[in-house]
Short mmCIF file of C-alpha atoms and ligand atoms in Angstrom, two decimals:
data_model
loop_
_atom_site.label_atom_id
_atom_site.label_comp_id
_atom_site.label_asym_id
_atom_site.label_seq_id
_atom_site.Cartn_x
_atom_site.Cartn_y
_atom_site.Cartn_z
CA MET N 1 124.35 130.76 89.66
CA SER N 2 126.70 128.55 91.83
CA VAL N 3 128.05 131.41 94.00
CA GLU N 4 124.42 132.68 94.75
CA LYS N 5 123.04 131.30 97.80
CA ILE N 6 120.07 128.85 97.22
CA PRO N 7 116.69 130.35 98.69
CA TYR N 8 114.98 128.63 101.27
CA LYS N 9 112.08 128.20 98.50
CA ILE N 10 112.83 127.64 94.90
CA TYR N 11 109.19 128.42 93.16
CA LEU N 12 108.76 128.15 89.47
CA GLU N 13 106.96 130.87 87.50
CA GLU N 14 103.81 130.02 85.71
CA SER N 15 105.68 130.07 82.71
CA GLU N 16 108.23 127.63 83.82
CA MET N 17 105.58 125.03 84.91
CA PRO N 18 105.07 121.65 83.02
CA THR N 19 102.81 121.73 79.84
CA ALA N 20 103.28 117.94 79.71
CA TRP N 21 103.64 114.81 82.09
CA TYR N 22 106.34 112.72 81.21
CA ASN N 23 105.62 108.42 80.59
CA LEU N 24 108.80 107.15 82.27
CA ARG N 25 107.75 103.63 80.44
CA ALA N 26 108.47 104.99 77.17
CA ASP N 27 112.36 104.90 77.98
CA MET N 28 112.09 101.58 79.97
CA LYS N 29 114.30 98.94 78.38
CA ASN N 30 112.23 95.99 80.40
CA LYS N 31 108.32 97.30 79.89
CA PRO N 32 106.19 96.54 83.37
CA ALA N 33 103.98 93.52 82.33
CA PRO N 34 100.67 93.75 81.01
CA LEU N 35 97.63 93.56 83.47
CA LEU N 36 95.70 90.21 82.80
CA ASP N 37 92.31 89.18 83.03
CA PRO N 38 91.89 87.80 86.33
CA LYS N 39 89.73 84.75 84.68
CA THR N 40 91.36 84.03 81.07
CA HIS N 41 94.94 85.37 82.01
CA LYS N 42 94.90 86.82 78.87
CA PRO N 43 96.33 90.76 78.45
CA MET N 44 93.53 93.35 79.16
CA THR N 45 92.70 94.84 76.00
CA ALA N 46 91.36 98.57 75.97
CA ALA N 47 88.09 97.35 75.15
CA ASP N 48 88.06 95.14 78.23
CA LEU N 49 89.11 98.08 80.51
CA GLU N 50 86.88 100.63 79.14
CA GLY N 51 83.90 99.03 81.20
CA VAL N 52 85.90 100.22 84.51
CA PHE N 53 87.97 103.13 83.77
CA CYS N 54 87.45 106.24 81.29
CA GLU N 55 88.57 105.69 77.16
CA GLU N 56 91.28 108.52 77.93
CA LEU N 57 92.75 107.02 81.06
CA VAL N 58 92.70 103.34 79.50
CA LYS N 59 94.82 104.94 76.50
CA GLN N 60 97.31 106.56 79.14
CA GLU N 61 97.23 103.12 81.25
CA LEU N 62 98.40 101.14 77.90
CA ASP N 63 100.69 103.39 76.62
CA ASP N 64 104.51 102.57 76.91
CA THR N 65 105.67 104.09 74.10
CA THR N 66 104.63 107.46 73.94
CA PRO N 67 107.19 109.73 76.21
CA TYR N 68 104.88 112.86 76.84
CA PHE N 69 101.02 113.58 77.12
CA GLU N 70 100.39 116.89 76.80
CA ILE N 71 98.44 118.39 80.26
CA PRO N 72 95.17 119.70 79.04
CA GLU N 73 94.62 123.62 79.61
CA GLU N 74 91.87 123.40 82.15
CA ILE N 75 93.95 120.76 84.28
CA ARG N 76 96.98 122.94 83.77
CA ASN N 77 94.71 125.92 84.95
CA PHE N 78 93.65 124.03 88.06
CA TYR N 79 97.09 123.21 88.79
CA LYS N 80 97.97 126.86 88.77
CA MET N 81 95.90 127.23 91.82
CA TYR N 82 98.10 125.16 94.15
CA ARG N 83 101.16 124.52 91.79
CA PRO N 84 103.88 124.69 91.61
CA SER N 85 104.59 122.93 94.93
CA PRO N 86 107.78 124.33 96.71
CA LEU N 87 111.06 123.12 96.70
CA VAL N 88 112.24 123.52 100.10
CA ARG N 89 116.12 123.67 101.05
CA ALA N 90 116.14 122.22 104.69
CA TYR N 91 118.71 124.53 105.67
CA CYS N 92 117.68 124.04 109.55
CA LEU N 93 117.26 120.47 109.03
CA GLU N 94 121.03 120.47 107.86
CA GLU N 95 122.27 122.47 110.45
CA LYS N 96 120.21 120.89 113.55
CA LEU N 97 121.88 117.36 112.26
CA GLY N 98 125.34 118.88 111.61
CA THR N 99 125.30 117.28 108.27
CA PRO N 100 127.37 118.46 105.26
CA ALA N 101 124.59 116.72 103.01
CA LYS N 102 122.52 119.34 101.31
CA ILE N 103 118.49 118.52 101.52
CA TYR N 104 115.70 119.67 99.62
CA TYR N 105 112.10 118.60 99.72
CA LYS N 106 109.34 118.63 97.59
CA PHE N 107 106.06 119.71 99.58
CA GLU N 108 102.96 118.63 98.04
CA GLY N 109 100.62 119.12 101.29
CA ASN N 110 99.94 122.94 100.19
CA ASN N 111 96.33 122.47 98.97
CA THR N 112 93.04 121.57 100.83
CA SER N 113 93.18 117.97 100.41
CA GLY N 114 96.70 118.16 101.85
CA SER N 115 98.55 115.70 99.70
CA HIS N 116 99.97 115.00 96.11
CA LYS N 117 96.92 113.23 95.35
CA LEU N 118 95.03 115.91 93.86
CA ASN N 119 97.37 115.85 90.79
CA SER N 120 95.86 112.50 89.54
CA ALA N 121 92.14 113.31 91.10
CA ILE N 122 92.00 116.33 88.68
CA ALA N 123 93.09 114.62 85.97
CA GLN N 124 90.95 111.73 86.40
CA ALA N 125 87.97 114.00 86.91
CA TYR N 126 88.45 115.81 83.74
CA TYR N 127 88.74 113.04 81.44
CA SER N 128 85.61 111.39 82.96
CA LYS N 129 83.73 114.72 82.77
CA LYS N 130 85.15 114.82 79.28
CA GLN N 131 83.48 111.57 78.20
CA GLY N 132 80.05 112.65 79.19
CA LEU N 133 80.08 110.52 82.66
CA LYS N 134 77.91 111.18 85.57
CA GLY N 135 80.15 110.10 87.99
CA VAL N 136 82.96 108.14 89.73
CA THR N 137 83.45 105.71 92.56
CA THR N 138 86.53 105.07 94.22
CA GLU N 139 88.22 103.97 97.45
CA THR N 140 89.73 105.56 99.86
CA GLY N 141 92.01 104.21 103.11
CA ALA N 142 93.17 107.20 105.39
CA GLY N 143 90.94 109.50 103.08
CA GLN N 144 93.42 111.53 101.32
CA TRP N 145 92.35 110.15 97.95
CA GLY N 146 88.95 110.46 98.77
CA THR N 147 89.14 113.96 99.69
CA ALA N 148 91.21 115.03 96.66
CA LEU N 149 88.75 113.44 94.45
CA SER N 150 85.88 115.01 96.06
CA MET N 151 87.50 118.21 95.08
CA ALA N 152 88.18 117.15 91.70
CA CYS N 153 84.73 116.26 91.09
CA SER N 154 83.18 119.22 92.60
CA TYR N 155 85.41 121.46 90.34
CA PHE N 156 83.91 119.40 87.13
CA GLY N 157 80.24 118.92 88.55
CA LEU N 158 81.01 114.92 88.76
CA ASP N 159 79.40 112.94 91.39
CA CYS N 160 81.89 111.05 93.53
CA ARG N 161 81.05 107.75 95.50
CA VAL N 162 83.90 106.82 97.99
CA HIS N 163 84.19 103.45 99.59
CA MET N 164 85.98 104.47 102.91
CA VAL N 165 88.02 101.41 104.67
CA LYS N 166 85.38 101.04 107.75
CA CYS N 167 88.16 102.05 110.49
CA SER N 168 89.18 105.00 108.92
CA TYR N 169 85.35 105.80 108.29
CA GLU N 170 85.02 105.65 112.09
CA GLN N 171 88.20 106.84 113.37
CA LYS N 172 88.66 109.89 110.79
CA PRO N 173 85.26 111.90 111.27
CA PHE N 174 87.14 115.00 109.71
CA ARG N 175 88.50 113.69 106.55
CA ARG N 176 84.93 112.02 105.68
CA GLU N 177 83.04 115.68 106.29
CA VAL N 178 85.93 117.32 103.96
CA MET N 179 84.66 114.79 101.23
CA ARG N 180 80.74 115.34 102.00
CA THR N 181 81.56 118.97 101.99
CA TYR N 182 82.83 118.76 98.57
CA GLY N 183 79.66 117.04 97.95
CA ALA N 184 80.70 113.27 97.82
CA THR N 185 78.94 110.21 99.24
CA VAL N 186 81.10 108.35 102.02
CA SER N 187 80.20 104.79 102.79
CA PRO N 188 82.11 102.42 104.93
CA SER N 189 83.57 99.56 103.71
CA PRO N 190 83.10 96.44 103.53
CA SER N 191 79.20 97.10 103.36
CA MET N 192 75.99 95.29 102.90
CA ASP N 193 75.16 97.17 99.85
CA THR N 194 77.34 95.11 97.52
CA GLU N 195 77.55 91.46 96.83
CA VAL N 196 81.29 91.70 97.06
CA GLY N 197 80.77 93.61 100.33
CA ARG N 198 78.42 91.20 101.52
CA LYS N 199 80.71 88.15 100.63
CA ILE N 200 83.43 89.82 102.28
CA LEU N 201 81.57 90.26 105.28
CA ALA N 202 80.00 86.82 105.67
CA GLU N 203 83.66 85.44 105.43
CA HIS N 204 84.85 87.87 108.17
CA PRO N 205 82.40 89.13 110.46
CA GLY N 206 83.31 92.37 112.09
CA THR N 207 86.22 93.07 110.08
CA SER N 208 87.38 96.96 110.01
CA GLY N 209 87.93 96.43 106.24
CA SER N 210 91.22 97.05 103.81
CA LEU N 211 91.97 98.96 100.89
CA GLY N 212 91.50 95.60 98.62
CA CYS N 213 88.04 94.95 100.22
CA ALA N 214 86.93 98.85 99.35
CA ILE N 215 88.50 98.68 95.67
CA SER N 216 86.48 95.56 94.90
CA GLU N 217 83.14 97.35 96.20
CA ALA N 218 83.81 100.60 94.08
CA VAL N 219 84.58 98.68 91.19
CA GLU N 220 81.30 96.96 91.44
CA VAL N 221 79.37 99.68 91.79
CA ALA N 222 80.86 101.52 88.88
CA THR N 223 80.62 98.51 86.75
CA THR N 224 76.81 97.90 87.59
CA THR N 225 75.67 101.48 87.62
CA GLU N 226 75.10 103.21 84.53
CA GLY N 227 77.29 106.24 83.57
CA TYR N 228 79.60 105.44 86.38
CA ARG N 229 83.36 104.29 86.06
CA TYR N 230 85.91 103.94 88.51
CA VAL N 231 88.84 105.60 89.48
CA LEU N 232 92.03 104.57 91.35
CA GLY N 233 94.60 107.17 93.32
CA SER N 234 97.79 105.13 93.19
CA VAL N 235 99.55 102.10 91.60
CA LEU N 236 98.42 102.37 88.33
CA ASN N 237 100.56 103.67 85.19
CA GLN N 238 97.94 106.54 84.64
CA VAL N 239 98.34 107.81 88.34
CA MET N 240 102.22 107.48 88.12
CA LEU N 241 101.95 109.82 84.64
CA HIS N 242 99.89 112.55 86.14
CA GLN N 243 102.21 112.56 89.22
CA SER N 244 105.36 113.15 87.21
CA VAL N 245 104.17 116.81 87.18
CA ILE N 246 105.99 116.51 90.73
CA GLY N 247 109.57 115.38 89.45
CA LEU N 248 109.36 117.55 86.75
CA GLU N 249 108.88 120.78 88.56
CA ALA N 250 111.44 119.64 91.11
CA LYS N 251 113.90 119.07 88.27
CA THR N 252 113.01 122.33 86.50
CA ALA N 253 113.74 123.88 89.73
CA MET N 254 117.07 122.24 90.39
CA ASP N 255 118.20 122.76 87.04
CA LYS N 256 117.47 126.50 87.52
CA TYR N 257 120.22 126.74 90.30
CA GLY N 258 122.49 124.10 88.96
CA ILE N 259 121.68 121.26 91.45
CA LYS N 260 121.80 117.61 90.82
CA PRO N 261 120.52 115.28 93.68
CA ASP N 262 122.67 111.91 94.29
CA ILE N 263 119.87 110.49 96.35
CA ILE N 264 116.21 110.63 95.83
CA ILE N 265 114.21 109.34 98.36
CA GLY N 266 109.95 108.67 98.54
CA CYS N 267 107.68 107.11 100.70
CA ALA N 268 105.66 103.97 99.00
CA GLY N 269 102.41 103.20 99.21
CA GLY N 270 101.27 102.15 96.03
CA GLY N 271 104.12 103.95 94.52
CA SER N 272 102.44 106.99 93.04
CA ASN N 273 104.29 109.83 94.48
CA LEU N 274 107.64 108.00 94.61
CA GLY N 275 107.30 107.29 90.48
CA GLY N 276 106.17 110.84 90.16
CA LEU N 277 109.05 112.48 91.75
CA ILE N 278 111.75 110.07 90.42
CA ALA N 279 110.20 109.85 86.65
CA PRO N 280 112.31 112.41 84.95
CA PHE N 281 115.60 111.47 86.88
CA MET N 282 115.16 107.80 86.40
CA GLY N 283 114.51 108.47 82.64
CA GLU N 284 118.02 110.55 82.40
CA MET N 285 119.53 107.49 84.38
CA ILE N 286 118.07 104.80 81.72
CA ARG N 287 119.32 106.75 78.99
CA GLY N 288 122.64 106.82 80.26
CA GLU N 289 122.62 110.75 80.76
CA ALA N 290 123.33 110.66 84.70
CA GLU N 291 123.39 108.85 87.85
CA TYR N 292 121.35 108.71 90.96
CA LYS N 293 120.45 106.67 93.80
CA PHE N 294 116.66 106.29 94.27
CA ILE N 295 115.57 104.83 97.76
CA ALA N 296 111.64 103.73 98.26
CA VAL N 297 110.73 103.68 101.65
CA GLU N 298 107.72 101.28 103.18
CA PRO N 299 106.53 100.29 106.53
CA SER N 300 108.38 97.23 107.98
CA SER N 301 104.51 96.23 108.82
CA CYS N 302 103.58 96.33 105.15
CA PRO N 303 106.89 95.42 103.44
CA SER N 304 105.94 94.88 99.93
CA PHE N 305 109.31 95.81 97.90
CA THR N 306 111.66 94.51 100.65
CA ARG N 307 109.73 91.11 101.75
CA GLY N 308 107.09 90.79 98.91
CA THR N 309 107.52 88.35 96.09
CA PHE N 310 107.39 89.62 92.28
CA ALA N 311 104.50 88.12 90.53
CA TYR N 312 101.16 88.36 89.06
CA ASP N 313 98.44 88.91 91.79
CA TYR N 314 95.12 90.68 92.20
CA CYS N 315 94.76 94.06 93.00
CA ASP N 316 92.01 93.59 95.26
CA THR N 317 90.52 91.23 98.17
CA GLY N 318 87.57 90.41 95.88
CA MET N 319 89.57 89.31 92.95
CA VAL N 320 87.71 90.95 90.70
CA CYS N 321 90.47 93.75 89.01
CA PRO N 322 92.89 92.89 86.66
CA LEU N 323 95.95 90.93 87.45
CA SER N 324 99.34 93.08 87.75
CA LYS N 325 102.85 91.40 87.89
CA MET N 326 104.38 93.64 90.90
CA CYS N 327 106.04 93.54 94.42
CA THR N 328 103.08 92.03 96.52
CA LEU N 329 102.77 90.34 99.68
CA GLY N 330 99.56 88.60 98.46
CA SER N 331 96.04 90.04 98.05
CA SER N 332 94.84 88.43 101.39
CA PHE N 333 97.33 90.25 103.28
CA ILE N 334 96.01 92.97 105.78
CA PRO N 335 98.61 94.81 107.96
CA ALA N 336 98.12 94.74 111.58
CA ALA N 337 95.49 97.00 112.99
CA ASN N 338 97.86 98.81 115.21
CA HIS N 339 99.45 99.93 112.10
CA SER N 340 98.90 103.89 112.07
CA GLY N 341 100.83 105.33 109.27
CA GLY N 342 99.38 104.65 106.09
CA LEU N 343 100.99 102.80 103.03
CA ARG N 344 98.82 99.82 103.71
CA TYR N 345 98.72 98.44 100.07
CA HIS N 346 99.32 95.22 99.74
CA GLY N 347 101.18 95.26 96.50
CA MET N 348 102.91 98.19 94.49
CA SER N 349 103.09 99.99 91.32
CA SER N 350 104.04 97.58 88.28
CA THR N 351 106.57 100.10 86.53
CA LEU N 352 108.19 100.59 89.83
CA SER N 353 108.31 97.00 90.97
CA GLN N 354 110.08 96.30 87.57
CA LEU N 355 112.67 99.04 88.00
CA TYR N 356 113.15 97.52 91.47
CA HIS N 357 113.41 94.02 90.38
CA ASP N 358 116.12 95.44 87.42
CA GLY N 359 118.10 96.99 90.49
CA LEU N 360 117.78 100.38 89.15
CA MET N 361 116.08 101.42 92.47
CA ASP N 362 116.60 100.07 96.19
CA ALA N 363 114.13 99.94 98.82
CA ILE N 364 113.98 100.15 102.57
CA SER N 365 111.75 99.41 105.51
CA VAL N 366 111.23 101.56 108.62
CA LYS N 367 109.15 100.80 111.81
CA GLN N 368 106.40 103.04 112.51
CA THR N 369 107.41 104.23 115.95
CA GLU N 370 110.78 105.30 114.20
CA VAL N 371 108.83 107.17 111.66
CA PHE N 372 106.88 109.26 113.89
CA ALA N 373 109.96 110.21 115.87
CA ALA N 374 111.31 111.34 112.58
CA ALA N 375 108.15 113.11 111.96
CA GLU N 376 108.15 114.84 115.18
CA TYR N 377 111.84 115.69 114.79
CA PHE N 378 111.02 117.41 111.30
CA ALA N 379 108.19 119.40 112.80
CA ARG N 380 110.26 121.03 115.27
CA VAL N 381 113.10 121.46 112.99
CA GLU N 382 111.46 122.57 109.68
CA GLY N 383 108.09 123.98 111.28
CA THR N 384 105.94 121.98 108.61
CA LEU N 385 103.76 119.17 110.23
CA PRO N 386 104.12 116.05 108.15
CA ALA N 387 101.79 113.23 107.25
CA PRO N 388 102.90 109.88 108.53
CA GLU N 389 103.23 108.45 104.88
CA SER N 390 105.55 111.32 104.02
CA SER N 391 107.55 110.60 107.39
CA HIS N 392 108.97 107.62 105.91
CA ALA N 393 110.84 109.46 103.36
CA ILE N 394 111.72 111.95 106.17
CA LYS N 395 113.27 109.13 108.48
CA ALA N 396 115.58 108.18 105.44
CA ALA N 397 116.59 111.42 104.52
CA ILE N 398 117.75 111.98 107.96
CA ASP N 399 119.64 108.59 108.16
CA GLU N 400 121.22 109.55 104.67
CA ALA N 401 122.06 112.85 106.18
CA ILE N 402 123.59 111.26 109.41
CA ARG N 403 125.61 108.88 106.95
CA CYS N 404 127.18 111.83 105.11
CA LYS N 405 127.79 113.41 108.80
CA GLU N 406 130.15 110.62 109.22
CA THR N 407 131.84 110.06 106.16
CA GLY N 408 132.12 113.51 105.67
CA GLU N 409 130.28 113.06 101.91
CA GLU N 410 128.65 116.27 100.86
CA LYS N 411 125.77 114.59 99.44
CA THR N 412 122.64 116.51 98.07
CA ILE N 413 119.51 114.67 99.08
CA LEU N 414 116.03 115.17 97.54
CA PHE N 415 112.84 113.45 99.21
CA GLY N 416 109.41 114.23 98.61
CA LEU N 417 107.28 115.41 101.45
CA THR N 418 103.78 114.24 99.98
CA GLY N 419 101.25 115.49 102.65
CA THR N 420 100.30 117.64 105.80
CA GLY N 421 99.52 115.60 109.11
CA TYR N 422 96.69 117.61 110.34
CA PHE N 423 94.24 114.65 109.65
CA ASP N 424 96.63 112.11 111.67
CA MET N 425 96.81 113.61 114.99
CA MET N 426 95.19 110.42 116.46
CA SER N 427 98.28 108.76 115.14
CA TYR N 428 100.38 111.25 116.57
CA GLU N 429 98.57 111.21 120.01
CA LYS N 430 99.13 107.23 120.27
CA PHE N 431 102.98 108.22 119.52
CA HIS N 432 103.18 110.79 122.30
CA ASN N 433 101.13 108.76 125.12
CA GLY N 434 103.55 105.74 124.28
CA THR N 435 101.29 103.36 123.20
CA MET N 436 102.11 103.20 119.40
CA THR N 437 104.05 99.59 118.83
CA ASP N 438 105.53 98.40 116.04
CA TYR N 439 104.57 95.04 114.27
CA VAL N 440 106.84 93.38 111.91
CA PRO N 441 105.16 90.62 110.19
CA THR N 442 106.43 86.97 110.60
CA ASP N 443 107.84 85.26 107.88
CA GLU N 444 105.05 82.77 107.87
CA GLU N 445 102.46 85.27 107.99
CA ILE N 446 104.03 86.45 104.85
CA ALA N 447 104.24 82.90 103.49
CA VAL N 448 100.61 82.02 104.12
CA ASN N 449 99.21 85.20 101.47
CA ILE N 450 102.34 84.31 98.82
CA ALA N 451 100.64 80.74 98.78
CA LYS N 452 97.70 82.14 97.69
CA LEU N 453 98.94 84.01 94.57
CA PRO N 454 97.28 82.92 91.33
CA HIS N 455 99.38 80.64 89.25
CA VAL N 456 99.99 82.63 85.99
CA GLU N 457 101.91 80.98 83.02
CA GLU N 458 104.22 83.70 81.75
C1 PLP W 1 98.38 108.03 99.46
C2 PLP W 1 99.36 108.85 100.18
C3 PLP W 1 101.05 108.22 99.91
C4 PLP W 1 101.08 106.84 99.49
O1 PLP W 1 100.58 107.06 98.17
P1 PLP W 1 101.51 106.57 96.62
O2 PLP W 1 100.59 105.96 96.09
O3 PLP W 1 102.55 105.43 97.30
O4 PLP W 1 102.29 107.88 96.65
C5 PLP W 1 101.74 108.99 100.58
N1 PLP W 1 101.82 109.96 100.91
C6 PLP W 1 100.54 110.80 101.41
C7 PLP W 1 100.44 112.14 101.97
C8 PLP W 1 99.43 109.85 100.84
O5 PLP W 1 98.24 110.79 100.92
#
């Protein structure tokens, strides 16, 4: 195989697609810390979580010993409509950069929702329907998760209620209308419809909202409406489990051609695409079978890994959700209003946080103007218009490839291209008009929010 030229796109046959998700936690020596009850600080049991999440998802959330979960046939069939996602060899980018590095990207933007989030949305909708629920509630920031969930719910005939961060609700009418096209109810957050929303508005009148606020509202509606549960598009273990389909497909495709990546890069918001992409490779590394370098890329305006604290924190602003031990900027942290590039969550997947803490993964932060410069460069060279979130990974991959040019190393780089940028043209517009600025929080700003972390005895 090695003499054969690697194709521009490596696809898999249907028969080669994964039939089980991989649970990286089963191979981790230091397991991620358990979720804690926000009031008693005792570990959350399945019974505690089942009021919020559906049963099968609770099982997946708490299981850190079972390495593989079979993907139900209904979900595999849905996956077949838009997967496998292409693994692309970025020949044009390599040539343009003049690098000896070999660059691959796994493109998850090839479905109507436009991102990898559909991989978990369909699983969460399936299990909710199977349990006989009427509907689900959720939050959405930029709108990708809400869109993905709306599609998944309409496929299985579930009601879908989306609490959309107010500034996105107002600035991204197209996303909102896609969700409504799929039958979802979309409301701006914070709203006066929930107790927590009224409280947040009383304390911060005129706030443009945050993911943390929207989560609190969605959880409140789920727990006070009969037949409803809450679903979340990132951060949780179950989401990372479903997203392992990205890494499993990528690994199968690379193995087919005898390709071994040296560096694996992903953008990190709550960590689900990165966790999913690296899962099978990280598993090999933990088991001592291979060596890889993993890089998480986050915005310098919301630097959970690189400047956060590894500690128990609230997952939401309203402090109603369980506490998670993670790299966090504090649940009261709200990224600067001029931040356009997604990845705005204050915390991070507890699994990835543990891996980072144990030195198994690197993280870097990049500024949004350099991210958009990389996005535009990539669009012009490789053709695909990338989502701003994904462009964090592009920026890091380009920098690694340039480093290879300087040292003459022929490294193989794999990065996750998580979505399309079609719905982000307002941000591109700011970049083109030169009105986009970079904001990097000061040490004092970070310290203020860290000082409010809950005190948890460990
Ligand atoms: C949501 C999203 C992300 C970030 O979420 P993760 O859970 O960190 O993967 C990245 N890229 C796109 C396109 C997204 O929609």
